[in-house]
Coordinates of C-alpha atoms in Angstrom, one line a residue:
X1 CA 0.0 0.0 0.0
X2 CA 1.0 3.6 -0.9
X3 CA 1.4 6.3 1.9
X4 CA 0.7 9.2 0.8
X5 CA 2.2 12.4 3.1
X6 CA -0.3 15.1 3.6
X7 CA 2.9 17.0 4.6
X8 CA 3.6 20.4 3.2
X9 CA 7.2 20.9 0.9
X10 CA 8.3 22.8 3.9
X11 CA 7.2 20.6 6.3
X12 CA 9.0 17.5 4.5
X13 CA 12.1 19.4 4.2
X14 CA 12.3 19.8 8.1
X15 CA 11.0 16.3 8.6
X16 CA 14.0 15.8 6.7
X17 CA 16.4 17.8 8.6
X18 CA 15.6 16.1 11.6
X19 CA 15.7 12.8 10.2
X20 CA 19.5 12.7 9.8
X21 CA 20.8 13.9 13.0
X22 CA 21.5 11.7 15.8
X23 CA 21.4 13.8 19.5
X24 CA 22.5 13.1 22.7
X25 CA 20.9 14.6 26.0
X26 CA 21.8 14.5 29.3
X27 CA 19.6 12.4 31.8
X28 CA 18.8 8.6 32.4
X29 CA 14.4 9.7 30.8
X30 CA 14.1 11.2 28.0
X31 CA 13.4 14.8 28.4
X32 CA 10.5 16.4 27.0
X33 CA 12.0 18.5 24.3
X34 CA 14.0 15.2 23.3
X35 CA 10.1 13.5 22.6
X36 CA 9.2 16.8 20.7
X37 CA 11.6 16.5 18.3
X38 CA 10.7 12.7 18.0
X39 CA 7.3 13.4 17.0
X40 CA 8.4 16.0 14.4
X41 CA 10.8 13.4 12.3
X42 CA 13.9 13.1 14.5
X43 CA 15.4 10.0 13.3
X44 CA 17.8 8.4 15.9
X45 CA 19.0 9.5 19.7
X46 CA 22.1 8.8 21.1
X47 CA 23.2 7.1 24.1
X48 CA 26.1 7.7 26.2
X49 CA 27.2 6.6 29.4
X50 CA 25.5 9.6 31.2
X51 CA 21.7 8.0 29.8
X52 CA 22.7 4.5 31.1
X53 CA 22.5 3.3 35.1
X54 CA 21.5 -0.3 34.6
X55 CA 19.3 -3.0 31.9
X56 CA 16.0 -2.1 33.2
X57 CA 16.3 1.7 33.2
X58 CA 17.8 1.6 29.6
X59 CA 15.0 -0.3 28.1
X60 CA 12.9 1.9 29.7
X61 CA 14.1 4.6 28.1
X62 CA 14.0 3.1 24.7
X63 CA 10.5 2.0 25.2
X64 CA 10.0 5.7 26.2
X65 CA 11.1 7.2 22.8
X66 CA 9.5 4.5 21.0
X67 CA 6.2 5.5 21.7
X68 CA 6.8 8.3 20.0
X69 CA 8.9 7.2 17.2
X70 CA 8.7 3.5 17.1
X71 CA 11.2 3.5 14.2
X72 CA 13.5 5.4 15.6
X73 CA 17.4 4.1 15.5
X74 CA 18.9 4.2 18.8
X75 CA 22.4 4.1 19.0
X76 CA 25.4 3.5 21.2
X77 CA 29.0 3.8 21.5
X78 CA 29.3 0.4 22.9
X79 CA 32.9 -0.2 21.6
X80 CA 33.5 -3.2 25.2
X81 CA 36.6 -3.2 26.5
X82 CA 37.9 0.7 27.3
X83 CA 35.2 2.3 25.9
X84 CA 31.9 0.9 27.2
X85 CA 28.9 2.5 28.2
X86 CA 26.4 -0.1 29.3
X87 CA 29.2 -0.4 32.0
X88 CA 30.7 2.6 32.2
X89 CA 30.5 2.6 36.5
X90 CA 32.0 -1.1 36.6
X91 CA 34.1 -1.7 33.6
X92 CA 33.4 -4.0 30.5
X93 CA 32.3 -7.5 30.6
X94 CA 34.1 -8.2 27.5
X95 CA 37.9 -7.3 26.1
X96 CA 38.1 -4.7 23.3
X97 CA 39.6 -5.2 19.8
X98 CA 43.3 -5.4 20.9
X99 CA 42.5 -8.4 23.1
X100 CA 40.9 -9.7 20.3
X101 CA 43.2 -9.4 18.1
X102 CA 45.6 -11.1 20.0
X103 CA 44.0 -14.0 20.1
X104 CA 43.0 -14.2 16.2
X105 CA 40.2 -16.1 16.8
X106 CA 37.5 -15.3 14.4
X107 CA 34.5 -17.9 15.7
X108 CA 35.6 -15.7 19.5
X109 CA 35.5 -12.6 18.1
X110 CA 31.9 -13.3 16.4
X111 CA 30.9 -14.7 19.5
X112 CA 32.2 -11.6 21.5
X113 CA 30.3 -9.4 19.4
X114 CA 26.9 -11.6 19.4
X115 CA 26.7 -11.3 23.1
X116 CA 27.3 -7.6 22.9
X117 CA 24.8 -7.1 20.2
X118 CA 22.4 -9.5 21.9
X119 CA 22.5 -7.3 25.4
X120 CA 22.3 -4.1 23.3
X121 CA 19.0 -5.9 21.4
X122 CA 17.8 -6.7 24.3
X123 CA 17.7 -3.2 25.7
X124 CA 16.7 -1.5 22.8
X125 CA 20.1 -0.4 21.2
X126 CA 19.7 -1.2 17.8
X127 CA 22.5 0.7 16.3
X128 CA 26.5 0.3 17.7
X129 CA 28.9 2.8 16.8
X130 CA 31.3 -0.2 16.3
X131 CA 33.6 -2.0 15.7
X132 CA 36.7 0.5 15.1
X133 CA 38.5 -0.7 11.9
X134 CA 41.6 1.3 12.3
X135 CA 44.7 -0.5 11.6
X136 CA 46.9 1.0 14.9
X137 CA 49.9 1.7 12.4
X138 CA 51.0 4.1 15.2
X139 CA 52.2 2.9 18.0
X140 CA 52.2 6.5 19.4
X141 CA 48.5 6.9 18.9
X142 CA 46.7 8.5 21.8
X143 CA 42.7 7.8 20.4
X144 CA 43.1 4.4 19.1
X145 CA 45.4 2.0 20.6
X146 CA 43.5 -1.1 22.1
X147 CA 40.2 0.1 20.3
X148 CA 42.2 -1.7 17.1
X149 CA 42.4 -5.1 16.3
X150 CA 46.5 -4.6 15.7
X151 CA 48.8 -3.0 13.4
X152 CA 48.6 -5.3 11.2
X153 CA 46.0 -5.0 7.8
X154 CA 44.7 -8.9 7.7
X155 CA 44.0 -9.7 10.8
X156 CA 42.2 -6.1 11.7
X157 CA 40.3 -7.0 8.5
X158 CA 38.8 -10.9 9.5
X159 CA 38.4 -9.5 12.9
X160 CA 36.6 -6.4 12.0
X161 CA 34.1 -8.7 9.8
X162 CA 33.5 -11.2 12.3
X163 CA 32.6 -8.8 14.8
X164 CA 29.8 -7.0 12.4
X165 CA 28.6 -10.9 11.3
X166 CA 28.4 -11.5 15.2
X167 CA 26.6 -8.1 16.1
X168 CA 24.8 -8.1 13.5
X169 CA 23.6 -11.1 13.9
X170 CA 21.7 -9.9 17.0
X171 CA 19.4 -7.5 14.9
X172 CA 21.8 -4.7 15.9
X173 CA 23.4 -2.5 13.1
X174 CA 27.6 -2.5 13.1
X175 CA 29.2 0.8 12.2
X176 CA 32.9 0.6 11.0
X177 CA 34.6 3.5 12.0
X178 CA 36.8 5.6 11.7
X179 CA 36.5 5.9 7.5
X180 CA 39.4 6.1 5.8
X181 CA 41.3 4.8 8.8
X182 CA 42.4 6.9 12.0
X183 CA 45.3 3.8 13.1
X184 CA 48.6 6.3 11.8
X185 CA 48.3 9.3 13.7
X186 CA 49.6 10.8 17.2
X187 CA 46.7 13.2 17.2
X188 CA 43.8 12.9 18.6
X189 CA 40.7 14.6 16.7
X190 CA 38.5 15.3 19.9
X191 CA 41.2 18.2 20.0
X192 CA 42.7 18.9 16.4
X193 CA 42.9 17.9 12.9
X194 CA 45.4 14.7 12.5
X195 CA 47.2 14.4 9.3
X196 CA 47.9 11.6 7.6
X197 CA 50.9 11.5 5.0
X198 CA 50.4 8.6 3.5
X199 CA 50.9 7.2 -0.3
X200 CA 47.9 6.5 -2.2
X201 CA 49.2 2.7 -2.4
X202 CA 49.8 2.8 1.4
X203 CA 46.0 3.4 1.8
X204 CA 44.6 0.6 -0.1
X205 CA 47.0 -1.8 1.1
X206 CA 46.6 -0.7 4.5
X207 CA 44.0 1.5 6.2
X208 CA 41.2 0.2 3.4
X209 CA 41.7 -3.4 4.1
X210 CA 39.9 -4.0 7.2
X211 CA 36.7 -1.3 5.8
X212 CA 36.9 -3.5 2.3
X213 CA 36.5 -6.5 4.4
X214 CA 33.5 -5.2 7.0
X215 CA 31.5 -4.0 3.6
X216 CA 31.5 -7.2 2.5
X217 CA 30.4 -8.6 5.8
X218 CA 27.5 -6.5 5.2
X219 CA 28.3 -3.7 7.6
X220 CA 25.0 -1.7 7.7
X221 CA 27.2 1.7 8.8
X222 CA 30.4 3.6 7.9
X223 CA 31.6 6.2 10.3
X224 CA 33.5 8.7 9.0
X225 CA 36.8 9.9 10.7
X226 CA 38.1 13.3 11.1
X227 CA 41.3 13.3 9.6
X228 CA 43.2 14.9 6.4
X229 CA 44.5 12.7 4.4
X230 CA 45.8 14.7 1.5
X231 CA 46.5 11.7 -0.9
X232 CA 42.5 11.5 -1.2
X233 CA 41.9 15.5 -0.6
X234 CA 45.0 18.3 0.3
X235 CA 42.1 20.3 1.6
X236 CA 39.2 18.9 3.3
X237 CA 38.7 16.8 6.2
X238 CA 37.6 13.2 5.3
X239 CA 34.1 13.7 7.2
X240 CA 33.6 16.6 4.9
X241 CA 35.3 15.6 1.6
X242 CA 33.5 14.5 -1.4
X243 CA 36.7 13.1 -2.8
X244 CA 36.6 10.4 0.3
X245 CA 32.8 9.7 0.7
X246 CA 31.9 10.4 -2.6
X247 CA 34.4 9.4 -4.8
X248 CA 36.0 6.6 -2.7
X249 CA 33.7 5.2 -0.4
X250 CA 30.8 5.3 -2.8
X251 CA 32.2 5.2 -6.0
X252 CA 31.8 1.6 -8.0
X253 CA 34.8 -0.6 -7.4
X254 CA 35.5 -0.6 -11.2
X255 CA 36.0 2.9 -10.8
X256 CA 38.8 2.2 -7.8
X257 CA 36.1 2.8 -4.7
X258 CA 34.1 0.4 -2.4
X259 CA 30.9 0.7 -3.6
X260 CA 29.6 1.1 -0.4
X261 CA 25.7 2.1 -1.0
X262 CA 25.0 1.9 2.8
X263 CA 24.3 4.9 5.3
X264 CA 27.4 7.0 6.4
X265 CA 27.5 9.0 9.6
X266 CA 29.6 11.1 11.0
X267 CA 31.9 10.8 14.0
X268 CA 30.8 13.6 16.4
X269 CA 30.2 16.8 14.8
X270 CA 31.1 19.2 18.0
X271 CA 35.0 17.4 17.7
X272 CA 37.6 20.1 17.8
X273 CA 38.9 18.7 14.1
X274 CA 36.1 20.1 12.9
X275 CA 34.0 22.4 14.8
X276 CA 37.5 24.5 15.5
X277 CA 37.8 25.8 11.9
X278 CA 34.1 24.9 10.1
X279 CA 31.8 25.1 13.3
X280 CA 28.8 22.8 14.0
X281 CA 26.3 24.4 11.1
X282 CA 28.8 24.5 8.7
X283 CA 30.1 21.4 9.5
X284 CA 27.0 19.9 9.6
X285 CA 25.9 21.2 5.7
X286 CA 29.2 20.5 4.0
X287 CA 29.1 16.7 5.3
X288 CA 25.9 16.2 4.0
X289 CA 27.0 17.9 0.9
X290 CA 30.1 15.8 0.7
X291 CA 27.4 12.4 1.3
X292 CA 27.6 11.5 4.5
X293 CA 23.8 10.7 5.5
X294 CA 23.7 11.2 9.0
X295 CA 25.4 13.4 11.8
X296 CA 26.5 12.5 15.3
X297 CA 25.9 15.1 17.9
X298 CA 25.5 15.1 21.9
X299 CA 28.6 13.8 22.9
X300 CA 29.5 17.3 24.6
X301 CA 26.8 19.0 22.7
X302 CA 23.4 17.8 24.4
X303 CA 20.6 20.4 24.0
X304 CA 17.3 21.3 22.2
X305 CA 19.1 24.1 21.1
X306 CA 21.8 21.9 19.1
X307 CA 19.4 19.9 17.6
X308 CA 17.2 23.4 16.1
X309 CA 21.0 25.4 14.8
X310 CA 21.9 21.9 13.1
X311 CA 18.3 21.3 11.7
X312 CA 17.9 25.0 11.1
X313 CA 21.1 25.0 9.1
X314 CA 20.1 22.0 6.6
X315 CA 17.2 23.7 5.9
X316 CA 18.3 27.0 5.2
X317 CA 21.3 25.2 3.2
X318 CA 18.6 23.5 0.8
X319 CA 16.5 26.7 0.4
X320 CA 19.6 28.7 -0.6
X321 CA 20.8 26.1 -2.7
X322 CA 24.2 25.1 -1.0
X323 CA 22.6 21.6 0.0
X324 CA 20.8 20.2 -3.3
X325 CA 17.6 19.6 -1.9
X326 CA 18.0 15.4 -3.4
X327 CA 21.1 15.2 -1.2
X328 CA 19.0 15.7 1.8
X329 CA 16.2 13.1 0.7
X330 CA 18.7 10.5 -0.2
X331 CA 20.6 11.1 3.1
X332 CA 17.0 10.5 5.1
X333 CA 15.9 7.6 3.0
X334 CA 19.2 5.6 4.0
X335 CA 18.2 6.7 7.8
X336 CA 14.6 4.9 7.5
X337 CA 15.7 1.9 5.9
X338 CA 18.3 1.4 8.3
X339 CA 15.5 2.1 10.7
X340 CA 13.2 -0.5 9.2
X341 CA 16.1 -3.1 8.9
X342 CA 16.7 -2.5 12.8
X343 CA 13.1 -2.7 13.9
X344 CA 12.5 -5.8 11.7
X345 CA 15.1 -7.7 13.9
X346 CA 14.6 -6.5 17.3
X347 CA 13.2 -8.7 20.3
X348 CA 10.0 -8.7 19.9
X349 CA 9.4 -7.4 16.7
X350 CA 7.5 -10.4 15.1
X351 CA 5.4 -10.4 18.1
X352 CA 4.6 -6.4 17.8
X353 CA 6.2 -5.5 21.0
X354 CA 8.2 -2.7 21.0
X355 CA 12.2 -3.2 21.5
X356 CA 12.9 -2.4 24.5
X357 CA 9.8 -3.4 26.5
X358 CA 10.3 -7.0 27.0
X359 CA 13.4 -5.9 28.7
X360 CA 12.1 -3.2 30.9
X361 CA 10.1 -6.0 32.7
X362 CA 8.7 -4.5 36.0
X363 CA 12.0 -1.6 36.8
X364 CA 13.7 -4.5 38.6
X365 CA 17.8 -3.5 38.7
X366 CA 18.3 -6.5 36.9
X367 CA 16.2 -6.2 33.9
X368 CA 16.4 -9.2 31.4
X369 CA 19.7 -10.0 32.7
X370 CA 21.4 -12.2 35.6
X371 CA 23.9 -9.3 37.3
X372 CA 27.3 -10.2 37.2
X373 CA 29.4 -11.2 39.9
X374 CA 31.5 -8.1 39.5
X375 CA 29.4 -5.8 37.1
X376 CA 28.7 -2.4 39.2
X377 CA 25.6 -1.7 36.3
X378 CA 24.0 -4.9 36.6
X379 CA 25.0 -5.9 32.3
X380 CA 26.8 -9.0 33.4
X381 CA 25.1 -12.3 32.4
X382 CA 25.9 -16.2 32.9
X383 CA 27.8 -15.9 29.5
X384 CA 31.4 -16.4 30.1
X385 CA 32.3 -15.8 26.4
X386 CA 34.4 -12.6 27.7
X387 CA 36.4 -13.9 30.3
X388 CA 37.1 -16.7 28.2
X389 CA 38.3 -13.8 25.4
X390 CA 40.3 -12.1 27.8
X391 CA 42.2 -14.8 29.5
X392 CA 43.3 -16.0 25.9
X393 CA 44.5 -12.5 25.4
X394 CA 47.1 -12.5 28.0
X395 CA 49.8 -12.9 27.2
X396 CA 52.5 -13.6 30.8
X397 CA 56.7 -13.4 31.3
X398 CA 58.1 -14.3 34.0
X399 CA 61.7 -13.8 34.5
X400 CA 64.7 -16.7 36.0
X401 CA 63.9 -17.3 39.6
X402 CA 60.4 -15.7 39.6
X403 CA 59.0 -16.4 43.1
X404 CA 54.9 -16.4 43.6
X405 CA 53.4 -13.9 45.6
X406 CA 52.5 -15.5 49.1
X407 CA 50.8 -12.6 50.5
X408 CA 48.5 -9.6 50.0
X409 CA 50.7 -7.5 47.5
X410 CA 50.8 -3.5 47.3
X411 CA 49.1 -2.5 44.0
X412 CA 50.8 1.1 42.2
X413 CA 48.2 2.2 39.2
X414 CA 50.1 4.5 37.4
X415 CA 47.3 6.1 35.8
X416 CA 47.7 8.9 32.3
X417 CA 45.1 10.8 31.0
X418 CA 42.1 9.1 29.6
X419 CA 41.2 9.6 26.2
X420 CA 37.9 11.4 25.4
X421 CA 36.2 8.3 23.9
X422 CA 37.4 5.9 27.0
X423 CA 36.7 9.1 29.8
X424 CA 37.7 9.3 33.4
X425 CA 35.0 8.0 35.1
X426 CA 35.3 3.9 34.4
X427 CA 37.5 2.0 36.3
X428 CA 40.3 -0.3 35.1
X429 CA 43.1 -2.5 37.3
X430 CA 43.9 -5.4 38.8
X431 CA 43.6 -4.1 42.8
X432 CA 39.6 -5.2 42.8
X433 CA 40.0 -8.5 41.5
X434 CA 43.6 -8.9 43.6
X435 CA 41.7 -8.2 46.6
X436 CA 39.3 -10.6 46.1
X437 CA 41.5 -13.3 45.2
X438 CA 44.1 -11.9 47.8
X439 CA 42.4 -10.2 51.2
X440 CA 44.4 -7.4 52.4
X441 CA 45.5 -6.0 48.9
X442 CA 45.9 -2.7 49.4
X443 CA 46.4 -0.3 46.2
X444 CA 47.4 3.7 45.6
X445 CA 47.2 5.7 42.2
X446 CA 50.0 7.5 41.0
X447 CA 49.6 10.2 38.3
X448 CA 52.1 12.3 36.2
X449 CA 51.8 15.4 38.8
X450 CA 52.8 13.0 41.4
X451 CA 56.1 11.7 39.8
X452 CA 57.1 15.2 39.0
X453 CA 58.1 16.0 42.6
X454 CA 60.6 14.5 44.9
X455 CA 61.7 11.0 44.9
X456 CA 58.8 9.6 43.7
X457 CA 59.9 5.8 43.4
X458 CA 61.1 5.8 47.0
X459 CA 57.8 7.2 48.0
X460 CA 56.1 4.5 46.3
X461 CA 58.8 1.9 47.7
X462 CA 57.7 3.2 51.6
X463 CA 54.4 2.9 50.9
X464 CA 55.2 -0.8 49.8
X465 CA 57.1 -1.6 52.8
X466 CA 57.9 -4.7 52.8
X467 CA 54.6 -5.7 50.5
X468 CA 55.7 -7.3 47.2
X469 CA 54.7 -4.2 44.6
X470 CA 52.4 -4.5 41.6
X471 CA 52.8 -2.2 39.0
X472 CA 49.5 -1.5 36.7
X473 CA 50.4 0.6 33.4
X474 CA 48.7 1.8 30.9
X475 CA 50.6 2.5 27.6
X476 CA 54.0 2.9 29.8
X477 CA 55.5 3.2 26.1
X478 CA 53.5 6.6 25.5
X479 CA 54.2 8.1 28.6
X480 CA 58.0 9.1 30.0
X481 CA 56.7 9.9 33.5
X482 CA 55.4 6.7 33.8
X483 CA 58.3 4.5 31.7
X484 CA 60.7 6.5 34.4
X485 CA 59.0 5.6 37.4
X486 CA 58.6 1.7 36.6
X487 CA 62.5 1.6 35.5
X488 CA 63.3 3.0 38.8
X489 CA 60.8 0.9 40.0
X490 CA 62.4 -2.4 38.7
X491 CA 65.7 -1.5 39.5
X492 CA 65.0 -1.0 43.3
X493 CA 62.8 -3.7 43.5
X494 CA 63.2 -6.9 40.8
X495 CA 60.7 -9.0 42.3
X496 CA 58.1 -6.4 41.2
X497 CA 54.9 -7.7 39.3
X498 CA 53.9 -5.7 36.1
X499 CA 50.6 -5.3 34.1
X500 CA 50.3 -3.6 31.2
X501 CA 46.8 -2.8 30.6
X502 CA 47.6 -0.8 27.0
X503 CA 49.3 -1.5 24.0
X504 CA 52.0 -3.9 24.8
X505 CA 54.8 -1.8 23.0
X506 CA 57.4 -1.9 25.6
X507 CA 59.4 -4.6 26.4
X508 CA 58.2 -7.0 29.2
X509 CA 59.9 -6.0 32.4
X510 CA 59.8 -7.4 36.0
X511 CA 59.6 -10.4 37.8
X512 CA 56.4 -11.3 36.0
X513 CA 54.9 -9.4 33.0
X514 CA 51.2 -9.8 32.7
X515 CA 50.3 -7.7 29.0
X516 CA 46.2 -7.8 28.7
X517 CA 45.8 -6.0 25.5
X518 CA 43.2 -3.5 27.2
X519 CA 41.8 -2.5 30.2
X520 CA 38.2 -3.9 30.3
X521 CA 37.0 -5.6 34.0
X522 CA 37.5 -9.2 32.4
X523 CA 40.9 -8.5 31.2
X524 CA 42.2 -7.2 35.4
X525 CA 39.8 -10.0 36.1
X526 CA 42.2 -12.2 34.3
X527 CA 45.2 -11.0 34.8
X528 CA 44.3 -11.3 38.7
X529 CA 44.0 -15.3 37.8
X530 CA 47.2 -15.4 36.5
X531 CA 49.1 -13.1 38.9
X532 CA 48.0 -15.5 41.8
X533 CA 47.9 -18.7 39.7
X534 CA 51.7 -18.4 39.0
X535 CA 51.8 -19.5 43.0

């Protein structure tokens, strides 16, 4: 049957607007302005670790904007591992892509990504803003890191396909990100434009391996990364360059691109690489113009008032002819047929329940899920398919004459800054799980202010006393403070115990070297095991 829209031109056109972006807001309900703009053609809502305090509150939420929109795509940045935001309060049930990666095990890496996707379904969350498909070239690289799979192009590439097969499988739409590849550069774009001097040869047999491979995995979403790449375009940012979307992403692959004919969104528009030098609006129009389809918003920008400048904009773009006004309609119709793929799979959906509500149960804290034993957000289930991942990530040195620990150790998290896509506020280490398997663990962080005055190892070594000293890093090879401190560290104390919880770039140092590839619960869960099994 034919629906025929008894909307005005202008009317359609702001319908259409509102279609493509995808807002945060701040708040675990969904505000009233928030449902306004649902009812007059918003087309998705993001979800950030701010919205989320445990399963049943987040498929209340859904069901909440659902009865307003029950199409409406609502998406997540639900990477596991160091950036999660299901558990954002406890830490990750699951290992990110590095630990993964390690363990090069595609049928574990589908299955990682099904019981993501599944939770995620299960709540509502019908669109991840993952798997990352950057190909950590850098070692330096402060935004990737353990978000890739490795620095190497074949294995990020069966990885990153397994992963969309497995979430995708759960009725949950993968986006591969960040588009042309954000692995070979020691900037981050929350805070500037990165460059990336690269050959065009290097780009196809490198960065475009692992996207080539998740488009033929059927990856429903391409996010596009804020970078210049002047190989493909001296002048524009990828996110807002024709050249890259256009003429490579889209293009036909007899033509050199990767015929990609699926829905393109942005990475978040407020960024500093672009909203420094473009701002927001403008942002916002040339994107669109260059053929991205949709355009993230909310992660610091969370407002009605956002959501009206950016929809504003579009409009007034298409009426003055700087957006053709076909640009805009093709952009929305690749939003609504994502949105009807998404709502055809969700729990539910043959039975005409809305996603989300089976899950919202009566408001119990544990929703459709069985809490896990150390989950602070109640997402934990009787799945063990992520310890499993993580303990086969590990990978453990011990030096000549290593002795066991025999008693409650002193734990030293030397902690760096936290990248805006991981944040501050979720926990990482070994002391939880060291105290559990170990009473009488005691544990102290150490940050760079802190080894900048005095003797800093000795005041580390007094607080020790005569406590056998676990060291906990975090991409020790990035930091100088922190590479400084653990030599002096080792030196004064050999029988010291060392986790790196980053990119294992250094070399293993130590008494016994425990490298997790990330630092999701599971993997200081793990590496816990392994410290005390070694008794």
């Amino acid at each position: 049957m034919t629906v025929i829209s008894t909307d005005t031109p202008a009317e359609l056109l702001v319908r259409d607007a509102l279609t493509v972006l995808q807002p945060g807001f701040v708040g675990t309900t969904a505000p009233e302005w928030l449902l306004r703009q649902l009812a007059e053609g918003l087309g998705a809502v993001a979800l950030f670790a701010r919205n989320i305090e445990s399963p049943a509150q987040l498929a209340a939420l859904t069901a909440q904007l659902r009865a307003v929109r029950p199409d409406v795509l609502v998406a997540a940045d639900e990477e596991g591992g160091d950036v999660t935001r299901l558990e954002a309060r406890g830490g990750s049930s699951f290992p990110g892509n590095l630990a993964l990666g390690a363990v090069d095990d595609v049928k574990l890496t589908r299955a990682v990504a099904a019981e993501l996707g599944r939770r995620l379904a299960e709540c509502g969350v019908n669109l991840n803003w993952a798997p990352s498909a950057d190909v950590n070239s850098d070692p330096g690289n402060p935004v990737i890191g353990v978000r890739s799979f490795g620095a190497e192009p074949e294995l990020v590439a069966r990885n990153t396909a397994a992963y969309v097969e497995g979430l995708q499988s759960a009725g949950v739409a993968a986006c591969v990100k960040h588009f042309p590849g954000h692995g070979d550069t020691a900037t981050d774009s929350h805070h500037a434009l990165p460059r990336i001097d690269v050959d065009l040869a290097t780009l196809r047999s490198r960065e475009l391996v692992p996207f080539r491979a998740a488009l033929a995995a059927g990856s429903k979403v391409v996010m596009s990364a804020h970078i210049l790449v002047p190989a493909l375009d001296p002048d524009l940012p990828a996110t807002l360059s024709p050249a890259v979307l256009t003429g490579l992403l889209r293009a036909p692959r007899e033509q050199g691109g990767l015929g990609y004919e699926g829905l393109i969104v942005t990475d978040g528009i407020e960024m500093q690489a672009i909203a420094a030098t473009y701002g927001i609006e403008r942002g916002t129009v040339m994107a669109l113009a260059a053929g991205a389809d949709a355009i993230c918003v909310g992660g610091g920008l969370a407002d009605e008032q956002t959501v009206r400048a950016l929809r504003d904009a579009i409009v007034n773009a298409v009426e003055s002819g700087d957006l053709p006004r076909e640009r805009l309609a093709d952009a929305a119709s690749r939003v609504r047929e994502l949105a009807a793929w998404a709502a055809d799979r969700q729990p539910g959906a043959a039975e005409g329940i809305a996603p989300g509500a089976a899950a919202a149960g009566d408001g119990s804290e544990g929703g459709a899920f069985t809490p896990g034993a150390g989950s602070a957000d109640g997402f934990g289930s009787a799945s063990e398919v992520g310890l499993e991942a993580a303990r086969r990530a590990l990978r453990v040195t011990r030096a000549p004459g290593f002795a066991a620990l025999e008693a409650a150790p002193y734990v030293a998290a030397f902690t760096p800054v936290a990248n805006i896509a991981v944040g501050e506020d979720t926990p990482w280490g070994v002391a939880a799980e060291l105290e559990r398997l170990l009473p009488g663990t005691e544990t102290a962080t150490f940050r760079a202010a802190d080894a900048a005055g005095g003797d800093f190892v000795a005041g580390v070594l007094d607080a020790a006393g005569e406590r056998r000293i676990v060291a906990v890093v975090r991409d020790v090879h990035r930091h100088a403070w922190m590479a400084a401190a653990l030599d002096g560290l080792v030196a004064a104390r050999p029988d010291t115990v060392v986790v790196e919880m980053g990119v294992p770039q250094a070399p293993p140092c130590g008494a016994l070297h425990v490298a997790t590839h990330g630092a999701a619960r599971v993997c200081g869960e793990a590496a816990a095991e392994a410290i005390v099994s070694a008794r």
